[in-house]
JSON list of C-alpha atoms and ligand atoms in Angstrom, two decimals:
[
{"chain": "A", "resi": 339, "resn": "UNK", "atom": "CA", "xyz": [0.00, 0.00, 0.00]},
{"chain": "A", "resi": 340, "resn": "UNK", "atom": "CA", "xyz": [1.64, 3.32, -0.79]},
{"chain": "A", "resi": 341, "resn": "UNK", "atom": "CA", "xyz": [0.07, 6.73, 1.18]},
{"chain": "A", "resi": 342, "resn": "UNK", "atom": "CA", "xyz": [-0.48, 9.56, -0.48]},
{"chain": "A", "resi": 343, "resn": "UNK", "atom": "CA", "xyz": [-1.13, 12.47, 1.43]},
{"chain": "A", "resi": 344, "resn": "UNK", "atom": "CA", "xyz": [-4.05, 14.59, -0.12]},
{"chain": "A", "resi": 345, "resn": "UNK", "atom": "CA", "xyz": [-4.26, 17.43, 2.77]},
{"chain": "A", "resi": 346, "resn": "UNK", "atom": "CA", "xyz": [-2.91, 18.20, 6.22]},
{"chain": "A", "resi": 347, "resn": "UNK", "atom": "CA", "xyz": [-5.33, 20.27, 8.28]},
{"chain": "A", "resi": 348, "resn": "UNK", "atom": "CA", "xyz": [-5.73, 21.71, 11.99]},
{"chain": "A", "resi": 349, "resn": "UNK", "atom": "CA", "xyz": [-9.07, 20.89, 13.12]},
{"chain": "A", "resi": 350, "resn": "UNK", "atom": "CA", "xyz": [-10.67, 20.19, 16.97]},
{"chain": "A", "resi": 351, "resn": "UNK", "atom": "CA", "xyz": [-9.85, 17.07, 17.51]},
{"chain": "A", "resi": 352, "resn": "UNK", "atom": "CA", "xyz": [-13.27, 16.63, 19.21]},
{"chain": "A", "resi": 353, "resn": "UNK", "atom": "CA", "xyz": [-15.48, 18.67, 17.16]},
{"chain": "A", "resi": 354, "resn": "UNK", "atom": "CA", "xyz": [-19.43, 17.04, 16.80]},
{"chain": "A", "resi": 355, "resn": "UNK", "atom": "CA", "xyz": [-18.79, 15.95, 20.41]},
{"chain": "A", "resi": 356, "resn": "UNK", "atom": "CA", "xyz": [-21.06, 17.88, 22.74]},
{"chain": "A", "resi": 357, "resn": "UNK", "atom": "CA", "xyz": [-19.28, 16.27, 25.80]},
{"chain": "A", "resi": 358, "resn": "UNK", "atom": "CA", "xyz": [-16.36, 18.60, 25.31]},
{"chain": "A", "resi": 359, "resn": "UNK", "atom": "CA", "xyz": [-16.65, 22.25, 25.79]},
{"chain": "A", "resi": 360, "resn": "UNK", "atom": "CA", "xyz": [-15.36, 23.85, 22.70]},
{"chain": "A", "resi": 361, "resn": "UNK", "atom": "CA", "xyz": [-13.31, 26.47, 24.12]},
{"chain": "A", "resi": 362, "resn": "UNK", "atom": "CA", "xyz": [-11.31, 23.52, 26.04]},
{"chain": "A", "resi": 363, "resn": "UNK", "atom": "CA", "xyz": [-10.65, 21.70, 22.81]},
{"chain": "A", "resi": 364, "resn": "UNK", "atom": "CA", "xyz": [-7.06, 22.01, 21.22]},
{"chain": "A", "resi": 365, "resn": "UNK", "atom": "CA", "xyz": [-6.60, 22.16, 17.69]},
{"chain": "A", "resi": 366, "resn": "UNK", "atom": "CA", "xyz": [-4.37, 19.03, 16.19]},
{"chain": "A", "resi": 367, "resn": "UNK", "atom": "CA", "xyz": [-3.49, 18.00, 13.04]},
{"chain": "A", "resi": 368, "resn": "UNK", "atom": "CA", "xyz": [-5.02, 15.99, 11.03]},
{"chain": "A", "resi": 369, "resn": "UNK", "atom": "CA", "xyz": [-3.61, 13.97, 7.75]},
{"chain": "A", "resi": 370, "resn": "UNK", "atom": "CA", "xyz": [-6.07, 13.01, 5.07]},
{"chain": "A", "resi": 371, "resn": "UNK", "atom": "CA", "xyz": [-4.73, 10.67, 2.66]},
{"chain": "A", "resi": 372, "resn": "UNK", "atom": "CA", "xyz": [-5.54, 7.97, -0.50]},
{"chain": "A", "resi": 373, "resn": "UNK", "atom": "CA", "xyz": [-3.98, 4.38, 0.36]},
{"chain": "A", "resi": 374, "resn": "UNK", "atom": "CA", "xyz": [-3.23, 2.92, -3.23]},
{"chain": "A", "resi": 375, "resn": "UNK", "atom": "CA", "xyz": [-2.69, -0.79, -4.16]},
{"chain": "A", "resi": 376, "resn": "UNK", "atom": "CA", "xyz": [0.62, -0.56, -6.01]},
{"chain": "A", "resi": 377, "resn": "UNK", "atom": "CA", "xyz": [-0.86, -3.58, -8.14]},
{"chain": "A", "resi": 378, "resn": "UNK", "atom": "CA", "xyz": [-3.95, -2.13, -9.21]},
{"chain": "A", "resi": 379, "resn": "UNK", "atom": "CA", "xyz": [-4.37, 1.61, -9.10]},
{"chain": "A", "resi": 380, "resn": "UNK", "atom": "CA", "xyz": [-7.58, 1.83, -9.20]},
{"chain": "A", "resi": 381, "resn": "UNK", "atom": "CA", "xyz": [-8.24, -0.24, -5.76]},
{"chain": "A", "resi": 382, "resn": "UNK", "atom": "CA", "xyz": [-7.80, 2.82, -3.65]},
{"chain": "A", "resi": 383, "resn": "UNK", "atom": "CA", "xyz": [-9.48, 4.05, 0.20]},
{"chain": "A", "resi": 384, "resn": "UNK", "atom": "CA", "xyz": [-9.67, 7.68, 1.23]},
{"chain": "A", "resi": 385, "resn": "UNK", "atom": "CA", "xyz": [-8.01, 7.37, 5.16]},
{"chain": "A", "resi": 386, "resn": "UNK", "atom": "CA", "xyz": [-7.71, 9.99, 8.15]},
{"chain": "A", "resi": 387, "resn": "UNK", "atom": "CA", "xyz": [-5.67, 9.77, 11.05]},
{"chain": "A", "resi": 388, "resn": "UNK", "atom": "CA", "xyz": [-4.53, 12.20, 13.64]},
{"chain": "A", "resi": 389, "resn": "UNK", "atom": "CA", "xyz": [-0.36, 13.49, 13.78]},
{"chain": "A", "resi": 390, "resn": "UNK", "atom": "CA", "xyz": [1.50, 15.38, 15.77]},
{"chain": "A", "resi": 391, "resn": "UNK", "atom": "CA", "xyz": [2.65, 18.38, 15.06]},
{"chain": "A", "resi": 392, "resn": "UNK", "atom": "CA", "xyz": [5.96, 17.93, 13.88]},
{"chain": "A", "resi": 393, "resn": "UNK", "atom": "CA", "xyz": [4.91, 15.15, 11.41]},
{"chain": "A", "resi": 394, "resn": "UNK", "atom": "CA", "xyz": [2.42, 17.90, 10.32]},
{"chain": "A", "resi": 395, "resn": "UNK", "atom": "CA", "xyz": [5.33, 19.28, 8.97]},
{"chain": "A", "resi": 396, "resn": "UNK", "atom": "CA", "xyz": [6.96, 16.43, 7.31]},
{"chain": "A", "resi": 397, "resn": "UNK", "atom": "CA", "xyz": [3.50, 15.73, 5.45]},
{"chain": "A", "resi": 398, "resn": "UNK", "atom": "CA", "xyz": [3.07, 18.87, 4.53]},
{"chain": "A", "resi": 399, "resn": "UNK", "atom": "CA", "xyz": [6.33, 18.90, 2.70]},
{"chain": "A", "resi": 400, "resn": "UNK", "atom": "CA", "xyz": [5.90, 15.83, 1.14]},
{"chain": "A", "resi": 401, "resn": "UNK", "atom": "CA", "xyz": [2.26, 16.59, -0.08]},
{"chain": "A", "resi": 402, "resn": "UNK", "atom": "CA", "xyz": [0.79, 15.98, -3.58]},
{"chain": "A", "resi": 403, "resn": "UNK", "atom": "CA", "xyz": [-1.12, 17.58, -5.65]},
{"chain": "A", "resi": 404, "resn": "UNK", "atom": "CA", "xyz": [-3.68, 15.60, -8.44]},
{"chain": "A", "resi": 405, "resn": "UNK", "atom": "CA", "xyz": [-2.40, 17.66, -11.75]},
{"chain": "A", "resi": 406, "resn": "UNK", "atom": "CA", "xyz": [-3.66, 17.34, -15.15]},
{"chain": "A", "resi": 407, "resn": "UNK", "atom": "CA", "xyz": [-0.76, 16.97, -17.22]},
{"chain": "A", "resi": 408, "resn": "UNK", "atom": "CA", "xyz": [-1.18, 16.04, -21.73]},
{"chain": "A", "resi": 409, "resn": "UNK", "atom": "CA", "xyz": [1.12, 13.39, -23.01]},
{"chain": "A", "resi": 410, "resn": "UNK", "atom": "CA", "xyz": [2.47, 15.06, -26.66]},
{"chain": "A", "resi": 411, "resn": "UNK", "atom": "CA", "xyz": [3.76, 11.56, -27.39]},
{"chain": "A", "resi": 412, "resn": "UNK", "atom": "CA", "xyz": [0.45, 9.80, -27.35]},
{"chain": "A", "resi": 413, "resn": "UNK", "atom": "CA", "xyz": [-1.62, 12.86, -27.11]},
{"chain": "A", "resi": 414, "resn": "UNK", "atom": "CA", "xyz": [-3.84, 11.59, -24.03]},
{"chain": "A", "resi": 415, "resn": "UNK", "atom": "CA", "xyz": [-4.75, 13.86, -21.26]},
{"chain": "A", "resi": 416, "resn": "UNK", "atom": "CA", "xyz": [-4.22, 12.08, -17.96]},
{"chain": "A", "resi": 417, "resn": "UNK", "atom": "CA", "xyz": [-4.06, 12.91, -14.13]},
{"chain": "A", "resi": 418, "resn": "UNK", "atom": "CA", "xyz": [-1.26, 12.46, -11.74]},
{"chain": "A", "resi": 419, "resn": "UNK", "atom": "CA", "xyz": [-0.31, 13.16, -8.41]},
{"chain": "A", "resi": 420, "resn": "UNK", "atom": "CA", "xyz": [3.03, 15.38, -8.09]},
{"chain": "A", "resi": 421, "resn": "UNK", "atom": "CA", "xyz": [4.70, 17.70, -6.26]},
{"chain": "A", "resi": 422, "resn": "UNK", "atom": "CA", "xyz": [3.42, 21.34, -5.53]},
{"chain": "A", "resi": 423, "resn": "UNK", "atom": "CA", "xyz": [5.43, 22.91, -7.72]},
{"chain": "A", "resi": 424, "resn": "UNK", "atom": "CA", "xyz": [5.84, 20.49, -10.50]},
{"chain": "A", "resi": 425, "resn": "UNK", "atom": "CA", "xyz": [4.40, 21.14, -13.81]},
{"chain": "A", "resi": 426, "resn": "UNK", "atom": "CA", "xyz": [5.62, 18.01, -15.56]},
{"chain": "A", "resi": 427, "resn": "UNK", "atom": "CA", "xyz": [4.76, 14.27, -15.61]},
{"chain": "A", "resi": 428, "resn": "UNK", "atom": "CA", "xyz": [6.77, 11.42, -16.86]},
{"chain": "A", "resi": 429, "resn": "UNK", "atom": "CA", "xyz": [4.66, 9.18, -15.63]},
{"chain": "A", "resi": 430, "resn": "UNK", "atom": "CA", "xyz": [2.67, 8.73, -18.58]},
{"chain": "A", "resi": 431, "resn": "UNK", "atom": "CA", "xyz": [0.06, 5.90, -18.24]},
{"chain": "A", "resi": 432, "resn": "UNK", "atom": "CA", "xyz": [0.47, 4.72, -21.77]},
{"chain": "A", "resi": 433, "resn": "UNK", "atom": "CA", "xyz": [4.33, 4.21, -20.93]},
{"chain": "A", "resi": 434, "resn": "UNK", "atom": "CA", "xyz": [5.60, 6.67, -22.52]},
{"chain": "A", "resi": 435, "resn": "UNK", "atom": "CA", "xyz": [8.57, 8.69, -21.31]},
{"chain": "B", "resi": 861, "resn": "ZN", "atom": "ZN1", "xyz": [1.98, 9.12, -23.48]}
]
């Protein structure tokens, strides 16, 4: 299973539970992610899980982004998950460099 991390948010940790008193609540991080079956890529699960801080900031760094890149070789438009700042794929589902 390979993680990719889709979003890492500060939220209440227990928001939607009336037992707490909101103003007593601490904010933590939270890390949304897609758990992908390197065999088949299309057997995927959305997952959630709480992190501390300081993983927070690993996450964040290593966060991607779904793109929508064009293939000029086999002139297919496909999606990807990169890097912030990259612009490019080479990932090119037809195989394609
Ligand atoms: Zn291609």
């Amino acid at each position: 299973m390979q993680k990719i991390t889709i979003g890492v948010y500060k939220t209440y940790k227990n928001a939607g539970n009336l037992r707490f008193h909101r103003t007593k609540t601490k904010k933590h991080w939270r890390h949304y992610f897609i758990e992908i079956d390197e065999d088949d890529e299309n057997d995927y699960s959305f997952g959630t899980e709480w992190v501390s801080a300081l993983k927070a900031v690993v996450l964040k760094r290593k966060q991607l982004y779904k793109k929508t890149f064009y293939c000029t070789d086999c002139e297919s438009v496909f999606t990807s998950y990169v890097k912030k700042n990259q612009n490019e794929c080479d990932e090119c589902p037809n195989g394609c460099e």
